[in-house]
mmCIF file of C-alpha atoms and ligand atoms in Angstrom:
data_model
loop_
_atom_site.group_PDB
_atom_site.id
_atom_site.type_symbol
_atom_site.label_atom_id
_atom_site.label_comp_id
_atom_site.label_asym_id
_atom_site.label_seq_id
_atom_site.Cartn_x
_atom_site.Cartn_y
_atom_site.Cartn_z
ATOM 1 C CA MET O 30 0.290 0.243 -0.096
ATOM 2 C CA VAL O 31 0.832 3.500 -0.380
ATOM 3 C CA GLN O 32 3.205 5.145 2.099
ATOM 4 C CA CYS O 33 1.755 8.296 2.200
ATOM 5 C CA SER O 34 1.221 9.731 6.150
ATOM 6 C CA LEU O 35 1.997 13.914 4.759
ATOM 7 C CA ILE O 36 0.113 16.466 6.439
ATOM 8 C CA GLN O 37 0.522 19.962 4.716
ATOM 9 C CA LYS O 38 0.043 23.308 7.067
ATOM 10 C CA LEU O 39 -0.689 26.698 5.044
ATOM 11 C CA PRO O 40 -1.695 30.299 6.128
ATOM 12 C CA SER O 41 -4.701 32.197 5.668
ATOM 13 C CA ASN O 42 -5.187 33.397 2.238
ATOM 14 C CA ALA O 43 -4.424 37.280 2.792
ATOM 15 C CA ILE O 44 -4.844 38.431 -0.627
ATOM 16 C CA GLY O 45 -7.746 36.249 -2.548
ATOM 17 C CA ARG O 46 -9.959 34.126 -2.053
ATOM 18 C CA ASP O 47 -9.549 30.439 -1.214
ATOM 19 C CA PHE O 48 -12.335 27.558 -3.135
ATOM 20 C CA VAL O 49 -12.426 23.983 -3.019
ATOM 21 C CA ILE O 50 -13.012 21.726 -5.564
ATOM 22 C CA GLY O 51 -14.982 17.964 -5.532
ATOM 23 C CA ASP O 52 -13.427 14.703 -7.244
ATOM 24 C CA LEU O 53 -11.995 16.011 -10.488
ATOM 25 C CA HIS O 54 -11.964 12.364 -11.867
ATOM 26 C CA GLY O 55 -10.030 14.030 -14.941
ATOM 27 C CA CYS O 56 -12.935 16.726 -15.781
ATOM 28 C CA PHE O 57 -10.333 19.123 -16.496
ATOM 29 C CA ASP O 58 -12.773 20.920 -19.373
ATOM 30 C CA LEU O 59 -15.613 21.237 -16.607
ATOM 31 C CA LEU O 60 -13.118 22.636 -14.180
ATOM 32 C CA GLU O 61 -11.999 25.275 -16.652
ATOM 33 C CA SER O 62 -15.540 26.453 -17.361
ATOM 34 C CA LEU O 63 -15.678 26.604 -13.373
ATOM 35 C CA MET O 64 -12.568 28.974 -13.427
ATOM 36 C CA LYS O 65 -14.159 31.108 -15.725
ATOM 37 C CA ALA O 66 -17.266 31.381 -13.981
ATOM 38 C CA VAL O 67 -15.450 32.427 -10.671
ATOM 39 C CA ASP O 68 -13.210 34.942 -12.835
ATOM 40 C CA PHE O 69 -10.418 32.563 -10.680
ATOM 41 C CA ASN O 70 -7.324 34.538 -10.208
ATOM 42 C CA ILE O 71 -4.261 32.803 -10.415
ATOM 43 C CA ASP O 72 -2.193 35.513 -9.038
ATOM 44 C CA GLN O 73 -4.129 35.712 -5.698
ATOM 45 C CA ASP O 74 -6.221 32.786 -5.176
ATOM 46 C CA ARG O 75 -5.828 29.044 -4.347
ATOM 47 C CA LEU O 76 -7.711 26.012 -5.652
ATOM 48 C CA PHE O 77 -8.156 23.132 -2.734
ATOM 49 C CA ALA O 78 -8.721 19.646 -4.465
ATOM 50 C CA VAL O 79 -10.525 16.970 -2.277
ATOM 51 C CA GLY O 80 -8.442 14.206 -4.333
ATOM 52 C CA ASP O 81 -9.579 11.598 -6.934
ATOM 53 C CA LEU O 82 -7.871 13.790 -9.974
ATOM 54 C CA VAL O 83 -7.840 10.392 -12.116
ATOM 55 C CA ASP O 84 -9.530 8.101 -13.689
ATOM 56 C CA ARG O 85 -13.115 7.859 -15.325
ATOM 57 C CA GLY O 86 -13.366 11.233 -16.528
ATOM 58 C CA PRO O 87 -11.349 12.561 -19.926
ATOM 59 C CA TYR O 88 -8.377 14.459 -18.883
ATOM 60 C CA SER O 89 -6.772 12.128 -16.142
ATOM 61 C CA LEU O 90 -2.999 13.386 -16.553
ATOM 62 C CA ARG O 91 -3.968 16.919 -17.522
ATOM 63 C CA CYS O 92 -5.815 16.927 -13.842
ATOM 64 C CA LEU O 93 -2.287 15.698 -12.047
ATOM 65 C CA GLU O 94 -0.334 18.096 -13.873
ATOM 66 C CA LEU O 95 -2.296 20.421 -12.060
ATOM 67 C CA ILE O 96 -0.367 19.513 -8.789
ATOM 68 C CA GLU O 97 2.842 21.880 -10.439
ATOM 69 C CA GLN O 98 0.437 25.009 -10.517
ATOM 70 C CA PRO O 99 1.583 27.234 -7.597
ATOM 71 C CA TRP O 100 -2.043 28.171 -6.702
ATOM 72 C CA PHE O 101 -3.193 24.194 -7.125
ATOM 73 C CA TYR O 102 -3.270 22.401 -3.742
ATOM 74 C CA SER O 103 -4.827 18.798 -3.364
ATOM 75 C CA VAL O 104 -4.652 15.473 -1.036
ATOM 76 C CA MET O 105 -4.143 12.054 -2.273
ATOM 77 C CA GLY O 106 -7.575 10.423 -3.029
ATOM 78 C CA ASN O 107 -7.980 6.511 -2.989
ATOM 79 C CA HIS O 108 -7.741 6.738 -6.969
ATOM 80 C CA GLU O 109 -4.109 8.258 -6.687
ATOM 81 C CA GLY O 110 -3.333 5.795 -3.971
ATOM 82 C CA MET O 111 -4.667 2.665 -6.460
ATOM 83 C CA MET O 112 -2.603 4.369 -9.575
ATOM 84 C CA LEU O 113 0.760 4.595 -7.441
ATOM 85 C CA ASP O 114 0.133 0.797 -6.109
ATOM 86 C CA TYR O 115 -0.531 -0.415 -9.354
ATOM 87 C CA PHE O 116 2.809 1.117 -10.724
ATOM 88 C CA GLU O 117 4.441 -0.072 -7.688
ATOM 89 C CA VAL O 118 3.661 -4.034 -9.239
ATOM 90 C CA TYR O 119 4.906 -2.487 -12.765
ATOM 91 C CA GLN O 120 8.122 -1.187 -11.408
ATOM 92 C CA GLN O 121 8.785 -4.143 -9.080
ATOM 93 C CA LYS O 122 8.711 -6.575 -11.804
ATOM 94 C CA SER O 123 10.866 -4.371 -14.008
ATOM 95 C CA TYR O 124 9.185 -4.889 -17.535
ATOM 96 C CA ILE O 125 11.456 -2.694 -19.119
ATOM 97 C CA GLY O 126 12.100 -3.985 -22.357
ATOM 98 C CA SER O 127 9.484 -6.448 -22.722
ATOM 99 C CA ASN O 128 5.871 -6.515 -23.346
ATOM 100 C CA PHE O 129 3.998 -5.407 -20.237
ATOM 101 C CA ASP O 130 0.313 -7.127 -19.676
ATOM 102 C CA PHE O 131 -1.536 -4.644 -17.998
ATOM 103 C CA ASP O 132 -4.798 -6.748 -17.307
ATOM 104 C CA GLU O 133 -2.525 -9.629 -15.949
ATOM 105 C CA SER O 134 -0.483 -7.467 -13.539
ATOM 106 C CA ASP O 135 -3.315 -5.685 -12.435
ATOM 107 C CA GLU O 136 -3.639 -8.006 -8.902
ATOM 108 C CA ILE O 137 -5.849 -4.815 -7.454
ATOM 109 C CA GLY O 138 -8.496 -4.362 -9.893
ATOM 110 C CA TYR O 139 -7.043 -0.411 -10.895
ATOM 111 C CA LEU O 140 -8.138 -1.140 -14.590
ATOM 112 C CA LEU O 141 -11.477 -1.826 -13.575
ATOM 113 C CA TYR O 142 -12.030 0.980 -11.157
ATOM 114 C CA GLY O 143 -11.336 3.624 -13.753
ATOM 115 C CA GLY O 144 -7.568 3.208 -14.674
ATOM 116 C CA GLU O 145 -7.821 2.322 -18.362
ATOM 117 C CA TRP O 146 -6.767 5.648 -19.335
ATOM 118 C CA VAL O 147 -3.340 4.660 -18.255
ATOM 119 C CA LYS O 148 -2.521 2.314 -21.286
ATOM 120 C CA ASP O 149 -2.868 5.112 -23.879
ATOM 121 C CA TYR O 150 0.626 6.190 -22.211
ATOM 122 C CA TYR O 151 2.259 3.081 -22.655
ATOM 123 C CA HIS O 152 4.896 2.567 -25.557
ATOM 124 C CA SER O 153 4.982 -1.343 -26.517
ATOM 125 C CA ASP O 154 7.830 -0.587 -28.905
ATOM 126 C CA ASN O 155 10.596 -0.280 -25.744
ATOM 127 C CA GLY O 156 8.008 -1.314 -22.837
ATOM 128 C CA THR O 157 8.054 1.975 -20.955
ATOM 129 C CA MET O 158 5.222 4.377 -19.929
ATOM 130 C CA SER O 159 5.555 8.251 -21.523
ATOM 131 C CA LYS O 160 7.996 10.385 -19.703
ATOM 132 C CA GLU O 161 4.724 12.709 -18.793
ATOM 133 C CA PHE O 162 3.103 9.839 -17.660
ATOM 134 C CA ASP O 163 6.277 9.105 -15.355
ATOM 135 C CA HIS O 164 6.260 12.547 -14.260
ATOM 136 C CA GLY O 165 2.297 12.540 -13.483
ATOM 137 C CA LEU O 166 3.126 9.525 -11.194
ATOM 138 C CA GLU O 167 5.499 11.423 -9.226
ATOM 139 C CA LEU O 168 3.519 14.198 -8.622
ATOM 140 C CA ALA O 169 0.626 12.005 -7.429
ATOM 141 C CA ALA O 170 3.324 10.806 -4.798
ATOM 142 C CA SER O 171 3.786 13.895 -3.529
ATOM 143 C CA LEU O 172 0.462 14.593 -2.509
ATOM 144 C CA PRO O 173 -0.310 14.713 1.095
ATOM 145 C CA LEU O 174 -3.206 12.909 2.770
ATOM 146 C CA LEU O 175 -4.436 16.165 4.926
ATOM 147 C CA ILE O 176 -4.162 19.711 4.470
ATOM 148 C CA VAL O 177 -4.976 22.102 7.661
ATOM 149 C CA VAL O 178 -5.474 25.836 6.356
ATOM 150 C CA GLY O 179 -5.303 28.996 8.397
ATOM 151 C CA GLU O 180 -6.013 29.619 12.297
ATOM 152 C CA ASN O 181 -8.921 29.753 14.600
ATOM 153 C CA ASP O 182 -12.120 30.534 13.078
ATOM 154 C CA GLN O 183 -10.449 30.803 9.705
ATOM 155 C CA ARG O 184 -9.509 27.439 9.836
ATOM 156 C CA PHE O 185 -10.161 24.491 7.460
ATOM 157 C CA HIS O 186 -9.522 21.270 6.525
ATOM 158 C CA ILE O 187 -9.322 19.131 3.396
ATOM 159 C CA VAL O 188 -9.520 15.652 3.267
ATOM 160 C CA HIS O 189 -10.990 13.051 0.999
ATOM 161 C CA SER O 190 -13.047 11.286 2.609
ATOM 162 C CA GLU O 191 -13.615 11.258 6.269
ATOM 163 C CA LEU O 192 -11.664 12.102 9.646
ATOM 164 C CA LEU O 193 -13.818 9.281 11.302
ATOM 165 C CA ARG O 194 -12.038 7.669 14.509
ATOM 166 C CA PRO O 195 -11.628 4.179 14.336
ATOM 167 C CA ASP O 196 -13.744 3.558 17.704
ATOM 168 C CA TYR O 197 -16.620 5.638 16.217
ATOM 169 C CA SER O 198 -18.751 3.319 17.411
ATOM 170 C CA THR O 199 -18.437 3.314 20.790
ATOM 171 C CA ASN O 200 -17.140 6.869 21.319
ATOM 172 C CA ASP O 201 -19.813 9.661 22.070
ATOM 173 C CA ILE O 202 -17.029 12.022 19.541
ATOM 174 C CA LYS O 203 -17.128 10.313 16.615
ATOM 175 C CA VAL O 204 -14.343 12.183 14.486
ATOM 176 C CA TRP O 205 -11.044 13.603 15.098
ATOM 177 C CA LEU O 206 -10.619 16.960 16.453
ATOM 178 C CA ASP O 207 -8.460 20.105 15.652
ATOM 179 C CA SER O 208 -6.699 19.211 18.960
ATOM 180 C CA ASP O 209 -5.822 15.882 17.600
ATOM 181 C CA ILE O 210 -4.638 17.193 14.311
ATOM 182 C CA ASP O 211 -2.620 19.780 15.764
ATOM 183 C CA GLN O 212 -0.791 16.497 17.514
ATOM 184 C CA TRP O 213 0.079 14.753 14.046
ATOM 185 C CA LEU O 214 1.097 18.311 12.639
ATOM 186 C CA SER O 215 4.018 18.689 15.818
ATOM 187 C CA SER O 216 5.039 15.412 14.794
ATOM 188 C CA ASN O 217 4.682 15.685 10.815
ATOM 189 C CA ALA O 218 2.748 12.376 10.397
ATOM 190 C CA ILE O 219 -0.618 10.622 10.489
ATOM 191 C CA PRO O 220 -0.142 7.050 12.561
ATOM 192 C CA GLU O 221 -0.548 4.521 10.212
ATOM 193 C CA ARG O 222 -3.407 2.641 11.538
ATOM 194 C CA ILE O 223 -6.076 5.199 11.181
ATOM 195 C CA LYS O 224 -5.187 6.876 7.553
ATOM 196 C CA GLU O 225 -6.601 4.292 5.332
ATOM 197 C CA ARG O 226 -9.751 5.821 6.443
ATOM 198 C CA PHE O 227 -8.903 9.073 5.233
ATOM 199 C CA TYR O 228 -9.076 8.471 1.663
ATOM 200 C CA TRP O 229 -11.370 5.178 1.569
ATOM 201 C CA GLY O 230 -13.921 5.721 4.508
ATOM 202 C CA ARG O 231 -17.695 6.060 3.510
ATOM 203 C CA THR O 232 -19.016 5.432 6.681
ATOM 204 C CA LEU O 233 -20.276 9.147 7.458
ATOM 205 C CA MET O 234 -21.482 10.542 3.964
ATOM 206 C CA GLY O 235 -22.618 7.072 3.131
ATOM 207 C CA GLY O 236 -25.413 7.519 5.953
ATOM 208 C CA HIS O 237 -24.051 4.697 8.507
ATOM 209 C CA LEU O 238 -23.921 7.396 11.327
ATOM 210 C CA ASP O 239 -27.158 9.159 10.782
ATOM 211 C CA PRO O 240 -28.446 11.282 12.360
ATOM 212 C CA VAL O 241 -25.695 13.178 13.073
ATOM 213 C CA THR O 242 -25.269 16.914 13.408
ATOM 214 C CA SER O 243 -24.243 19.283 10.960
ATOM 215 C CA ILE O 244 -21.680 20.650 13.254
ATOM 216 C CA GLN O 245 -19.200 18.958 15.550
ATOM 217 C CA ASN O 246 -17.818 21.251 17.935
ATOM 218 C CA GLY O 247 -13.714 21.028 18.256
ATOM 219 C CA LEU O 248 -13.371 20.362 14.338
ATOM 220 C CA SER O 249 -12.935 22.779 12.048
ATOM 221 C CA LYS O 250 -14.806 23.027 8.390
ATOM 222 C CA THR O 251 -13.442 19.823 7.098
ATOM 223 C CA PHE O 252 -14.007 19.586 3.008
ATOM 224 C CA CYS O 253 -14.179 16.307 1.417
ATOM 225 C CA GLY O 254 -15.260 13.757 -1.573
ATOM 226 C CA HIS O 255 -15.450 10.393 -2.236
ATOM 227 C CA THR O 256 -19.318 9.880 -2.159
ATOM 228 C CA ILE O 257 -21.259 11.109 -4.522
ATOM 229 C CA GLY O 258 -24.776 12.964 -3.826
ATOM 230 C CA ASN O 259 -26.471 15.373 -6.151
ATOM 231 C CA ASN O 260 -25.682 18.962 -3.707
ATOM 232 C CA ILE O 261 -23.048 19.482 -1.107
ATOM 233 C CA ARG O 262 -23.984 18.363 1.942
ATOM 234 C CA GLN O 263 -22.402 18.463 5.694
ATOM 235 C CA LYS O 264 -21.988 16.019 8.528
ATOM 236 C CA LEU O 265 -20.144 16.465 11.778
ATOM 237 C CA SER O 266 -18.452 19.460 10.285
ATOM 238 C CA HIS O 267 -17.667 17.284 7.121
ATOM 239 C CA ILE O 268 -18.379 19.246 3.941
ATOM 240 C CA CYS O 269 -18.808 16.730 0.644
ATOM 241 C CA LEU O 270 -18.470 18.267 -2.526
ATOM 242 C CA ASP O 271 -18.276 15.306 -4.467
ATOM 243 C CA THR O 272 -21.342 15.804 -6.892
ATOM 244 C CA GLY O 273 -20.407 13.071 -9.621
ATOM 245 C CA ALA O 274 -18.714 15.039 -12.371
ATOM 246 C CA TYR O 275 -17.574 12.126 -14.405
ATOM 247 C CA SER O 276 -20.783 10.962 -15.134
ATOM 248 C CA SER O 277 -22.695 14.201 -15.356
ATOM 249 C CA ASP O 278 -23.110 13.222 -19.042
ATOM 250 C CA ASP O 279 -25.673 10.837 -18.537
ATOM 251 C CA THR O 280 -27.009 11.593 -14.958
ATOM 252 C CA THR O 281 -28.561 15.253 -15.279
ATOM 253 C CA ALA O 282 -28.593 15.324 -11.455
ATOM 254 C CA TYR O 283 -24.088 15.198 -11.452
ATOM 255 C CA SER O 284 -21.836 18.164 -11.727
ATOM 256 C CA LEU O 285 -18.591 19.001 -10.885
ATOM 257 C CA THR O 286 -18.902 21.553 -8.012
ATOM 258 C CA ILE O 287 -16.463 24.653 -6.926
ATOM 259 C CA TYR O 288 -17.063 26.191 -3.818
ATOM 260 C CA ASP O 289 -15.693 29.884 -2.276
ATOM 261 C CA ILE O 290 -15.174 29.213 1.676
ATOM 262 C CA LYS O 291 -15.448 32.676 2.642
ATOM 263 C CA ALA O 292 -18.142 33.647 0.399
ATOM 264 C CA GLY O 293 -20.269 30.608 1.205
ATOM 265 C CA ASN O 294 -21.330 29.697 -2.103
ATOM 266 C CA TRP O 295 -20.759 27.504 -5.192
ATOM 267 C CA VAL O 296 -21.125 27.150 -9.035
ATOM 268 C CA SER O 297 -21.041 23.466 -10.705
ATOM 269 C CA ALA O 298 -20.919 22.611 -14.077
ATOM 270 C CA SER O 299 -22.213 19.509 -16.230
ATOM 271 C CA TYR O 300 -21.708 17.934 -19.427
ATOM 272 C CA CYS O 301 -25.257 18.100 -20.198
ATOM 273 C CA ARG O 302 -25.747 21.512 -19.516
ATOM 274 C CA SER O 303 -24.234 24.437 -21.727
ATOM 275 C CA GLU O 304 -24.446 26.801 -18.573
ATOM 276 C CA VAL O 305 -22.943 26.793 -15.227
ATOM 277 C CA THR O 306 -25.689 26.707 -11.843
ATOM 278 C CA TYR O 307 -25.048 28.900 -8.899
ATOM 279 C CA GLY O 308 -26.090 28.572 -5.295
ATOM 280 C CA ASP O 309 -25.436 29.505 -1.526
ATOM 281 C CA PHE O 310 -24.292 27.019 0.974
ATOM 282 C CA VAL O 311 -23.365 28.716 4.250
HETATM 283 MN MN1 LIG B 404 -12.924 8.023 -3.835
#
């Protein structure tokens, strides 16, 4: 499994706006529409992504390449995790110079889970992936599991799925709090035994804890994705922005959503609508 346990700390944005974008899944073109709609200023504004930049949609590598932009920040999603695991097998087996059988080597089912696009970057003549793909892999491997931004009432977090505690079924407090996160920050690592839930868990947004309050005292706003819904929704201070971008061509309720954190409003774009849609979520 992926060894990522990084946590990234950033100051508040003193000169511009902070936006969060839901699971991109290769929908680079929808992101472009949204950045235009909010008049995104790359010199002042910042964009935080909740992970799952790749797989299923049309432009996975272009979404990965966003990681190089100084205004773009993302956490690792389970899809980046699967992609890195898949290519770990490829690298270990040293297929360089011989034909690589993608399907034969897919012990984790990554290709079936949306990873088929990687085959487009394979050179069968010399048995290697393209240089730009290898670079994309390096960028994915650099992603943190958790981003912490700002202080006090300005503070927010970015994580792919959920900050649920492993003992949630018996503990009155179901989620990790700012004080826990501050301890991980001071040791610069998230404990190994609890981190998988950060990018795979679906207990909270999947409705397995309902009924729950929208706010958890002691936990700052925590933006996440991973579980598709028709709209933004909030549970225990987690605000889920995954509105199913990659399937917005055949499901009219789905879209890609960008959220302006301070203003408390969102814009969404879809493959089956020519116009973007606006709304509030405060
Ligand atoms: Mn996911």
